[in-house]
Coordinates of C-alpha atoms in Angstrom, one line a residue:
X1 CA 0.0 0.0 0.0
X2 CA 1.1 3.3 -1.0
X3 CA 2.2 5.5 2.2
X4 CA 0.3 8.6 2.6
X5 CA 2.4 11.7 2.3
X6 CA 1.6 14.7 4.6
X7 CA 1.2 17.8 2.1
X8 CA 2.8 19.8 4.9
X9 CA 5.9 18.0 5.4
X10 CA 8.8 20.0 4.4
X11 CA 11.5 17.7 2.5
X12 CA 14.3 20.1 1.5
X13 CA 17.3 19.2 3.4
X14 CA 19.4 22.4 2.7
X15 CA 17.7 26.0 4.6
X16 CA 18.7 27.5 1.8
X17 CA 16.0 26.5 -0.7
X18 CA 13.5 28.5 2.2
X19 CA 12.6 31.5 2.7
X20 CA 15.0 33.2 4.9
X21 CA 15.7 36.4 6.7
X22 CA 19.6 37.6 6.8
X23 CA 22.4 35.9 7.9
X24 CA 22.7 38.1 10.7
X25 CA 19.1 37.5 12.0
X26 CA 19.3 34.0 11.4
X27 CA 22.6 33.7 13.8
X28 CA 20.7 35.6 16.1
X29 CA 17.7 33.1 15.5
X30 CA 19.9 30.4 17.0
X31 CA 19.6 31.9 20.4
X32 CA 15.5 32.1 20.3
X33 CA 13.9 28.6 19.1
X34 CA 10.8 30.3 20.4
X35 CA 10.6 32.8 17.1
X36 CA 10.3 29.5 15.2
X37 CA 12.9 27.7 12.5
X38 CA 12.4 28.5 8.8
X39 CA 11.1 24.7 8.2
X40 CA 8.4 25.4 10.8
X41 CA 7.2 28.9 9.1
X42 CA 7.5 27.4 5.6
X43 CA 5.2 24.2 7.0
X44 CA 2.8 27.0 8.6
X45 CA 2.9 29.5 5.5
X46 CA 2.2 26.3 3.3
X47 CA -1.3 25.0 5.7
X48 CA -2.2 29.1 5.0
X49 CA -2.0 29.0 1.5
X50 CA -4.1 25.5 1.0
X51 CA -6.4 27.3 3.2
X52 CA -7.2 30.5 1.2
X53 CA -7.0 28.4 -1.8
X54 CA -9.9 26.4 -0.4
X55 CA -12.1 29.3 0.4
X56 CA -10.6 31.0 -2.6
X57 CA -13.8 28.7 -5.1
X58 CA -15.8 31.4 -3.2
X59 CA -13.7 34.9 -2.8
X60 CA -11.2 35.5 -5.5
X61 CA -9.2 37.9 -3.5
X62 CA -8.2 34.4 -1.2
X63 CA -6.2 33.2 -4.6
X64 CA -4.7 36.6 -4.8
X65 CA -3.4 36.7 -1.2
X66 CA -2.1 32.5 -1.5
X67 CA -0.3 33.9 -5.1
X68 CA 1.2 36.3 -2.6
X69 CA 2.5 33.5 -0.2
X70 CA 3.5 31.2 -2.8
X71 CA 5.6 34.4 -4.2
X72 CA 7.7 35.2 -1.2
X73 CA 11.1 35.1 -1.7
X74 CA 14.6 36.1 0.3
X75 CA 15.2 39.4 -2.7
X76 CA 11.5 40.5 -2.6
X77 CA 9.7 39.4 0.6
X78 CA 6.3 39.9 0.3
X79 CA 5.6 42.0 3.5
X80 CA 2.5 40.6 3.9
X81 CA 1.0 40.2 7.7
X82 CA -0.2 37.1 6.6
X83 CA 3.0 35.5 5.7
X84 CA 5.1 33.7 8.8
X85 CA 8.6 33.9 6.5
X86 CA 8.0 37.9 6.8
X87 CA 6.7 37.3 10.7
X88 CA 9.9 35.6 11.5
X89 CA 12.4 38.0 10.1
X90 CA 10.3 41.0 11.8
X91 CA 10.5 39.0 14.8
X92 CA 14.0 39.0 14.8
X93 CA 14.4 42.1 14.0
X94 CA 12.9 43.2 17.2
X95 CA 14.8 40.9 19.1
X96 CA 17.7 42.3 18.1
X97 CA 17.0 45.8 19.0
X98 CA 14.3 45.0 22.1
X99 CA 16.6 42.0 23.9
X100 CA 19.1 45.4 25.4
X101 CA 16.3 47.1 26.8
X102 CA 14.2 44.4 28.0
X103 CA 17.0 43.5 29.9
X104 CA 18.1 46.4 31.9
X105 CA 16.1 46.8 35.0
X106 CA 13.3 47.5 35.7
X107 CA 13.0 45.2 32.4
X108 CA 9.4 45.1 30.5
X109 CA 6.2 43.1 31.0
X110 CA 3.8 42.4 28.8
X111 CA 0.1 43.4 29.3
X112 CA -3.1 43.6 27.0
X113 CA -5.3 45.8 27.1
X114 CA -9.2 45.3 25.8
X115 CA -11.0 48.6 24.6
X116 CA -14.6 47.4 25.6
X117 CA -15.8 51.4 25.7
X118 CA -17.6 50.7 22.2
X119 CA -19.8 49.0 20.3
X120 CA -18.3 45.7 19.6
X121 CA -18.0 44.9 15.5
X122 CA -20.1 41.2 15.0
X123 CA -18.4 41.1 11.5
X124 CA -15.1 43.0 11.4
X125 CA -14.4 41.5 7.7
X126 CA -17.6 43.2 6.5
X127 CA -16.2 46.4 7.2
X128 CA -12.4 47.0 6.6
X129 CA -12.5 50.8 7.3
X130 CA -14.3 50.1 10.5
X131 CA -11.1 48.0 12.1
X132 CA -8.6 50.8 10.6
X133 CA -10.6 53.8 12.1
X134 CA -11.3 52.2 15.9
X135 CA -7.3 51.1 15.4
X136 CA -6.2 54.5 14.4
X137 CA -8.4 56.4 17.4
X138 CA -7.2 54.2 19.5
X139 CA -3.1 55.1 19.0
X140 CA -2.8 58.4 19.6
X141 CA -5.0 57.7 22.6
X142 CA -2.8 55.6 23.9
X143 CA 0.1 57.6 23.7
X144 CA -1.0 60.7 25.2
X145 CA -1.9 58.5 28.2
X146 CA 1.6 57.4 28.2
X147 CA 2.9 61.1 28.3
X148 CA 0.6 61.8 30.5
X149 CA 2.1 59.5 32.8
X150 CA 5.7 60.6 32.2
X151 CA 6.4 57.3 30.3
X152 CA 10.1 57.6 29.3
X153 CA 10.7 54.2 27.6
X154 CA 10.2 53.1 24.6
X155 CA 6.9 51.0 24.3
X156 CA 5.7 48.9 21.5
X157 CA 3.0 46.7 20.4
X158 CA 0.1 44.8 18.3
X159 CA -3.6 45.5 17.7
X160 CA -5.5 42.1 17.3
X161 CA -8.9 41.7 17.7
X162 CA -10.6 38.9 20.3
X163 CA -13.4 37.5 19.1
X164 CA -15.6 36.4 22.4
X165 CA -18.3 33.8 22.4
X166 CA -20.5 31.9 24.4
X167 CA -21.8 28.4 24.9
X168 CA -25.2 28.7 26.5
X169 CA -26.2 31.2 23.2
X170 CA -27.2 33.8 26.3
X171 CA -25.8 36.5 24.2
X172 CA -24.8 37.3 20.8
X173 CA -20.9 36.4 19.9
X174 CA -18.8 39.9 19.3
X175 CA -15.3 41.3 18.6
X176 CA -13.5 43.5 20.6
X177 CA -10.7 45.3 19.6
X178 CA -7.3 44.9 22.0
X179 CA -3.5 46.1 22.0
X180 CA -0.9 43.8 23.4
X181 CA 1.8 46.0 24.4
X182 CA 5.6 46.0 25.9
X183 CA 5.5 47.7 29.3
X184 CA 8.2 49.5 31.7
X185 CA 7.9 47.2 34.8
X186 CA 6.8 50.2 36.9
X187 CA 4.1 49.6 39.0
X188 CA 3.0 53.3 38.5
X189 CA 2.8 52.9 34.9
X190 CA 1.2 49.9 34.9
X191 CA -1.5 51.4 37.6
X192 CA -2.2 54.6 35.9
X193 CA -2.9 53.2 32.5
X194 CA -4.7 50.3 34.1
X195 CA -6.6 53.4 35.7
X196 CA -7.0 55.3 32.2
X197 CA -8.4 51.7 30.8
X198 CA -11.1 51.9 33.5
X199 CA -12.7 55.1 32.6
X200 CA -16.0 54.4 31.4
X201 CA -18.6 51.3 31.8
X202 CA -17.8 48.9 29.0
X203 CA -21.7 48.2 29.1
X204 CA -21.5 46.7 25.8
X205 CA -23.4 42.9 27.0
X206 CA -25.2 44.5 30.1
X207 CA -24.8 47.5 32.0
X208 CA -24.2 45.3 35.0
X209 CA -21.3 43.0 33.1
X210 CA -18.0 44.2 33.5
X211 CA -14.7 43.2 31.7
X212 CA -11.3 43.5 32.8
X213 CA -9.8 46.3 30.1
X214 CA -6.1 45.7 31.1
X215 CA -4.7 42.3 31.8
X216 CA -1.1 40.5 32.5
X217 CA 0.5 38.1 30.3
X218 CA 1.5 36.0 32.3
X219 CA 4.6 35.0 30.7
X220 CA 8.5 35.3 32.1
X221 CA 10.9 34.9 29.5
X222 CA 11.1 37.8 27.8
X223 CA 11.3 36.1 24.0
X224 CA 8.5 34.5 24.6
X225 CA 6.8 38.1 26.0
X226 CA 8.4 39.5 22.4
X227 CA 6.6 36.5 20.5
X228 CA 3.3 37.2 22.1
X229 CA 2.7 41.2 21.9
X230 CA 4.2 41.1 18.4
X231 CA 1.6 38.5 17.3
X232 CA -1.1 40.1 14.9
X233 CA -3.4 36.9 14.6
X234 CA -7.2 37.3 15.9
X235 CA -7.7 35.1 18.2
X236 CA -11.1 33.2 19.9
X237 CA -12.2 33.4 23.7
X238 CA -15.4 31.5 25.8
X239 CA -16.4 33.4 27.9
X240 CA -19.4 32.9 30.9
X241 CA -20.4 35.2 33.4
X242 CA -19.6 34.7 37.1
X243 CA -22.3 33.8 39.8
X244 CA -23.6 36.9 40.6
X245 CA -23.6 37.9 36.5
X246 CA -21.7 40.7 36.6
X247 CA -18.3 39.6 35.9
X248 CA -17.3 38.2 32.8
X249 CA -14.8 35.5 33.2
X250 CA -12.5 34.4 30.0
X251 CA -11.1 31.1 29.0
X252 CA -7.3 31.3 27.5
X253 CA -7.6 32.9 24.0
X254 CA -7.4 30.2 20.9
X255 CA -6.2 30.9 17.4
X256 CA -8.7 30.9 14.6
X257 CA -9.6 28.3 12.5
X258 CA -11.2 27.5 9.3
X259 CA -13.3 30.3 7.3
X260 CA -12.6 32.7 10.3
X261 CA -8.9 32.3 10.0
X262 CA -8.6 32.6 6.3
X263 CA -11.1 36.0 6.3
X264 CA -8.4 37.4 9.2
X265 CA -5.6 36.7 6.4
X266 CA -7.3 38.8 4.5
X267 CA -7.8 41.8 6.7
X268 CA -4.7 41.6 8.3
X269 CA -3.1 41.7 4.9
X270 CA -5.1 45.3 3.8
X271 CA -4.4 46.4 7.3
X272 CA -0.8 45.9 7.0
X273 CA 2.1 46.3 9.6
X274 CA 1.8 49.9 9.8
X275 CA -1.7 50.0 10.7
X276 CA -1.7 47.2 13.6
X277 CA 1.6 48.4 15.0
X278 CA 1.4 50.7 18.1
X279 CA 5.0 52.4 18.4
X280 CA 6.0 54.9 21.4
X281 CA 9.4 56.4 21.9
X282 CA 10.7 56.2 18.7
X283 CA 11.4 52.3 18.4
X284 CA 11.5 50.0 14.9
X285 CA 8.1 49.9 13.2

């Protein structure tokens, strides 16, 4: 019997044949495994292009995005969001530049921060221009509150968005729009933004629901804090209210899958790294 091949296996012995970032970044990618060898984002970038080319029988621009993919190479990288080669190599790049200051003290911590003070989107791929505008109010907004609290280190980060369901169909599945972000480890910065994210009611389910708007990542190692805030994927989270309904308690977000993932792709490639990239103090964009 003929053995079945896994279409996602790569083959190619020699790194060369893949997509690549420079030799200096991929030196430096032999200190962080966490930011993912070049077989792993070719193997990743190749499950995202059969993907869009399945939901591509239906929506064109799907083809036009897995041409993109299929066209990324080490002398024209394609730049696109969606692409893990172009992922990696800005990955590294930030390492190389963010490792210094994340580890003189007080070092960083990573937080996210949930803007639940509007009207959630229920189909953010119907409306492009709706995810750019609530991203680009959302900046400057950001970074005046950072001034404001005398913020003198660079700061850096990713808008997302978190799509939160429910099982018991109590109430209608929504998006929220949220910013993962490098922090100072200063407990007054951390407590006057987490003040500044408070403002308001977030009565966007009830007005006797409330949800957190500023969070920890609980993570330690400070590649793996990089890998996180710099990750522009939409991600899924359950979510159930707690026994006197007014708290909304979250399950650990999940990646998208299926037709959800492969409309993301699409956003986050007309979004672009620009757009989704929230830079204070001057850092790499």
């Amino acid at each position: 019997m003929k053995k079945e091949i896994n279409p996602y296996l790569f083959l190619a012995f020699d790194p060369g044949y893949i997509r690549h970032a420079s030799p200096r970044l991929e030196i430096l990618s032999q200190t962080a495994p966490e930011l993912g060898a070049q077989q792993v984002a070719e193997r990743e970038n190749q499950q995202r292009i059969a993907l869009l080319q399945k939901f591509g029988k239906l929506r064109p621009v799907s083809l036009a995005l897995a041409k993109k993919l299929k066209g990324c190479r080490n002398e024209t990288p394609c730049e696109s969001v969606a692409c893990l080669h172009c992922k990696r190599e800005r990955d590294l790049a930030l390492l190389e530049i963010w490792r210094t200051l994340m580890a003189a003290p007080p070092g960083y911590i990573a937080v996210m921060l949930v803007f639940n003070q509007r009207t959630p989107m229920l189909r953010p791929w119907s409306n492009l221009r709706q995810a750019s505008k609530q991203i680009n109010k959302f900046k400057p907004r950001i970074g005046r509150a950072l001034n404001r609290l005398n913020c003198s280190e660079p700061v850096m980060g990713t808008f997302s968005l978190l799509h939160h369901t429910f099982p018991s169909g109590e109430y209608e599945a929504f998006w929220l729009p949220v910013l993962c972000l490098l922090l100072p480890n200063d407990q007054a910065l951390l407590q006057g933004l987490k003040k500044h994210m408070e403002r308001g009611e977030g009565q966007y389910i009830s007005p006797s629901v409330i949800n957190s708007p500023m969070s920890k990542i609980l993570l330690k190692d400070p590649i793996k804090q990089l890998k996180r805030v710099f990750d522009p994927m939409w991600h899924q989270v359950t979510c159930t209210l707690n026994d006197e309904g007014n708290l909304l308690i979250k399950t650990t977000p999940v990646p998208l899958t299926g037709s959800e993932l492969a409309k993301s792709l699409l956003i986050l490639d007309k979004l672009g790294s620009a757009t989704i990239t929230f830079n204070y103090g001057g850092q790499v964009k």
